[in-house]
């Protein structure tokens, strides 16, 4: 029996699960691409900044390579600050970092919701299918129940539970992995920003 046969036998809710799986796949691909793109941009910027020790050179690099990088947008608040109050600068960088991370997290709530809903949709389909099976049994009468028909109705009803788990389990795994990648990205940016704060203070002392 082909995958299409399983979907068709599972009924309407199997099509709902297919739609959910398509949305989940789209979100997962988009999030992995965004995180990869941001990480590469941050790494590229860090590489260029590591070779500079003058504020004017750092500012020039931030103008060229920093606008496409969350790290660059944060460091721009440091090296182009209108004040020497490091506390205000830190708050400004933190606000930018939180905004950029929030943008990266968009869609994660949908991924979490759909990964939770998928098994429930599958279970709902099974319950509906079982209700229909027992309604048919009642309609046939006690002495005319066909065991093969009963078994066939039950396994068809269970198809949606299988479908819900097939969709739900991988999506939970992907969700947790994406959350971890976002957390690692945030920690890497925080570490980089702290190192630049130290460099910035040394520059101010020399000036």
PDB file of N, CA, C and O in Angstrom, residues 100-129:
ATOM      1  N   UNK A 100      16.781  41.794  17.415  1.00  0.00           N
ATOM      2  CA  UNK A 100      17.249  40.905  16.350  1.00  0.00           C
ATOM      3  C   UNK A 100      16.932  39.444  16.659  1.00  0.00           C
ATOM      4  O   UNK A 100      16.538  38.682  15.769  1.00  0.00           O
ATOM      5  N   UNK A 101      17.094  39.045  17.904  1.00  0.00           N
ATOM      6  CA  UNK A 101      16.764  37.675  18.292  1.00  0.00           C
ATOM      7  C   UNK A 101      15.263  37.425  18.187  1.00  0.00           C
ATOM      8  O   UNK A 101      14.827  36.334  17.807  1.00  0.00           O
ATOM      9  N   UNK A 102      14.483  38.447  18.523  1.00  0.00           N
ATOM     10  CA  UNK A 102      13.028  38.325  18.390  1.00  0.00           C
ATOM     11  C   UNK A 102      12.637  38.104  16.935  1.00  0.00           C
ATOM     12  O   UNK A 102      11.736  37.296  16.636  1.00  0.00           O
ATOM     13  N   UNK A 103      13.320  38.799  16.038  1.00  0.00           N
ATOM     14  CA  UNK A 103      13.046  38.604  14.614  1.00  0.00           C
ATOM     15  C   UNK A 103      13.382  37.180  14.170  1.00  0.00           C
ATOM     16  O   UNK A 103      12.669  36.586  13.355  1.00  0.00           O
ATOM     17  N   UNK A 104      14.466  36.627  14.706  1.00  0.00           N
ATOM     18  CA  UNK A 104      14.849  35.261  14.368  1.00  0.00           C
ATOM     19  C   UNK A 104      13.876  34.240  14.951  1.00  0.00           C
ATOM     20  O   UNK A 104      13.699  33.157  14.400  1.00  0.00           O
ATOM     21  N   UNK A 105      13.255  34.584  16.054  1.00  0.00           N
ATOM     22  CA  UNK A 105      12.333  33.660  16.719  1.00  0.00           C
ATOM     23  C   UNK A 105      10.939  33.654  16.106  1.00  0.00           C
ATOM     24  O   UNK A 105      10.113  32.799  16.460  1.00  0.00           O
ATOM     25  N   UNK A 106      10.676  34.590  15.194  1.00  0.00           N
ATOM     26  CA  UNK A 106       9.356  34.616  14.566  1.00  0.00           C
ATOM     27  C   UNK A 106       9.098  33.310  13.820  1.00  0.00           C
ATOM     28  O   UNK A 106       9.916  32.861  13.037  1.00  0.00           O
ATOM     29  N   UNK A 107       7.949  32.730  14.074  1.00  0.00           N
ATOM     30  CA  UNK A 107       7.599  31.451  13.468  1.00  0.00           C
ATOM     31  C   UNK A 107       7.846  30.272  14.389  1.00  0.00           C
ATOM     32  O   UNK A 107       7.262  29.203  14.200  1.00  0.00           O
ATOM     33  N   UNK A 108       8.694  30.476  15.407  1.00  0.00           N
ATOM     34  CA  UNK A 108       8.977  29.379  16.336  1.00  0.00           C
ATOM     35  C   UNK A 108       7.752  29.024  17.166  1.00  0.00           C
ATOM     36  O   UNK A 108       7.555  27.856  17.535  1.00  0.00           O
ATOM     37  N   UNK A 109       6.917  30.021  17.480  1.00  0.00           N
ATOM     38  CA  UNK A 109       5.703  29.743  18.237  1.00  0.00           C
ATOM     39  C   UNK A 109       4.753  28.872  17.421  1.00  0.00           C
ATOM     40  O   UNK A 109       4.093  27.971  17.963  1.00  0.00           O
ATOM     41  N   UNK A 110       4.687  29.124  16.107  1.00  0.00           N
ATOM     42  CA  UNK A 110       3.860  28.289  15.237  1.00  0.00           C
ATOM     43  C   UNK A 110       4.399  26.868  15.162  1.00  0.00           C
ATOM     44  O   UNK A 110       3.632  25.895  15.169  1.00  0.00           O
ATOM     45  N   UNK A 111       5.715  26.742  15.094  1.00  0.00           N
ATOM     46  CA  UNK A 111       6.323  25.413  15.049  1.00  0.00           C
ATOM     47  C   UNK A 111       6.012  24.640  16.324  1.00  0.00           C
ATOM     48  O   UNK A 111       5.673  23.446  16.276  1.00  0.00           O
ATOM     49  N   UNK A 112       6.106  25.307  17.461  1.00  0.00           N
ATOM     50  CA  UNK A 112       5.790  24.665  18.736  1.00  0.00           C
ATOM     51  C   UNK A 112       4.323  24.246  18.796  1.00  0.00           C
ATOM     52  O   UNK A 112       3.997  23.139  19.232  1.00  0.00           O
ATOM     53  N   UNK A 113       3.444  25.143  18.350  1.00  0.00           N
ATOM     54  CA  UNK A 113       2.008  24.861  18.387  1.00  0.00           C
ATOM     55  C   UNK A 113       1.637  23.701  17.473  1.00  0.00           C
ATOM     56  O   UNK A 113       0.915  22.780  17.869  1.00  0.00           O
ATOM     57  N   UNK A 114       2.160  23.718  16.251  1.00  0.00           N
ATOM     58  CA  UNK A 114       1.821  22.668  15.286  1.00  0.00           C
ATOM     59  C   UNK A 114       2.387  21.314  15.699  1.00  0.00           C
ATOM     60  O   UNK A 114       1.753  20.279  15.474  1.00  0.00           O
ATOM     61  N   UNK A 115       3.578  21.315  16.303  1.00  0.00           N
ATOM     62  CA  UNK A 115       4.153  20.046  16.754  1.00  0.00           C
ATOM     63  C   UNK A 115       3.337  19.444  17.896  1.00  0.00           C
ATOM     64  O   UNK A 115       3.323  18.221  18.083  1.00  0.00           O
ATOM     65  N   UNK A 116       2.637  20.298  18.646  1.00  0.00           N
ATOM     66  CA  UNK A 116       1.767  19.811  19.726  1.00  0.00           C
ATOM     67  C   UNK A 116       0.413  19.372  19.170  1.00  0.00           C
ATOM     68  O   UNK A 116      -0.167  18.386  19.632  1.00  0.00           O
ATOM     69  N   UNK A 117      -0.091  20.119  18.190  1.00  0.00           N
ATOM     70  CA  UNK A 117      -1.417  19.848  17.640  1.00  0.00           C
ATOM     71  C   UNK A 117      -1.443  18.571  16.806  1.00  0.00           C
ATOM     72  O   UNK A 117      -2.429  17.816  16.836  1.00  0.00           O
ATOM     73  N   UNK A 118      -0.375  18.301  16.054  1.00  0.00           N
ATOM     74  CA  UNK A 118      -0.368  17.177  15.113  1.00  0.00           C
ATOM     75  C   UNK A 118      -0.759  15.838  15.757  1.00  0.00           C
ATOM     76  O   UNK A 118      -1.658  15.147  15.251  1.00  0.00           O
ATOM     77  N   UNK A 119      -0.150  15.427  16.886  1.00  0.00           N
ATOM     78  CA  UNK A 119      -0.573  14.164  17.505  1.00  0.00           C
ATOM     79  C   UNK A 119      -2.023  14.198  17.984  1.00  0.00           C
ATOM     80  O   UNK A 119      -2.718  13.171  17.952  1.00  0.00           O
ATOM     81  N   UNK A 120      -2.476  15.383  18.430  1.00  0.00           N
ATOM     82  CA  UNK A 120      -3.854  15.502  18.903  1.00  0.00           C
ATOM     83  C   UNK A 120      -4.842  15.356  17.750  1.00  0.00           C
ATOM     84  O   UNK A 120      -5.902  14.741  17.903  1.00  0.00           O
ATOM     85  N   UNK A 121      -4.494  15.923  16.592  1.00  0.00           N
ATOM     86  CA  UNK A 121      -5.337  15.761  15.406  1.00  0.00           C
ATOM     87  C   UNK A 121      -5.408  14.293  15.019  1.00  0.00           C
ATOM     88  O   UNK A 121      -6.472  13.763  14.677  1.00  0.00           O
ATOM     89  N   UNK A 122      -4.249  13.614  15.069  1.00  0.00           N
ATOM     90  CA  UNK A 122      -4.227  12.183  14.766  1.00  0.00           C
ATOM     91  C   UNK A 122      -5.076  11.375  15.730  1.00  0.00           C
ATOM     92  O   UNK A 122      -5.832  10.481  15.312  1.00  0.00           O
ATOM     93  N   UNK A 123      -4.983  11.706  17.016  1.00  0.00           N
ATOM     94  CA  UNK A 123      -5.789  10.998  18.017  1.00  0.00           C
ATOM     95  C   UNK A 123      -7.270  11.272  17.817  1.00  0.00           C
ATOM     96  O   UNK A 123      -8.108  10.362  17.966  1.00  0.00           O
ATOM     97  N   UNK A 124      -7.609  12.510  17.451  1.00  0.00           N
ATOM     98  CA  UNK A 124      -9.012  12.849  17.184  1.00  0.00           C
ATOM     99  C   UNK A 124      -9.541  12.011  16.024  1.00  0.00           C
ATOM    100  O   UNK A 124     -10.668  11.503  16.080  1.00  0.00           O
ATOM    101  N   UNK A 125      -8.727  11.870  14.976  1.00  0.00           N
ATOM    102  CA  UNK A 125      -9.150  11.059  13.842  1.00  0.00           C
ATOM    103  C   UNK A 125      -9.401   9.616  14.234  1.00  0.00           C
ATOM    104  O   UNK A 125     -10.360   8.984  13.763  1.00  0.00           O
ATOM    105  N   UNK A 126      -8.544   9.075  15.113  1.00  0.00           N
ATOM    106  CA  UNK A 126      -8.729   7.704  15.573  1.00  0.00           C
ATOM    107  C   UNK A 126     -10.003   7.552  16.390  1.00  0.00           C
ATOM    108  O   UNK A 126     -10.751   6.580  16.230  1.00  0.00           O
ATOM    109  N   UNK A 127     -10.270   8.508  17.265  1.00  0.00           N
ATOM    110  CA  UNK A 127     -11.487   8.457  18.084  1.00  0.00           C
ATOM    111  C   UNK A 127     -12.726   8.497  17.195  1.00  0.00           C
ATOM    112  O   UNK A 127     -13.674   7.722  17.388  1.00  0.00           O
ATOM    113  N   UNK A 128     -12.706   9.404  16.213  1.00  0.00           N
ATOM    114  CA  UNK A 128     -13.848   9.484  15.299  1.00  0.00           C
ATOM    115  C   UNK A 128     -14.017   8.173  14.541  1.00  0.00           C
ATOM    116  O   UNK A 128     -15.127   7.661  14.368  1.00  0.00           O
ATOM    117  N   UNK A 129     -12.909   7.620  14.079  1.00  0.00           N
ATOM    118  CA  UNK A 129     -12.959   6.351  13.356  1.00  0.00           C
ATOM    119  C   UNK A 129     -13.489   5.213  14.209  1.00  0.00           C
ATOM    120  O   UNK A 129     -14.281   4.381  13.740  1.00  0.00           O
TER     121      UNK A 129
END
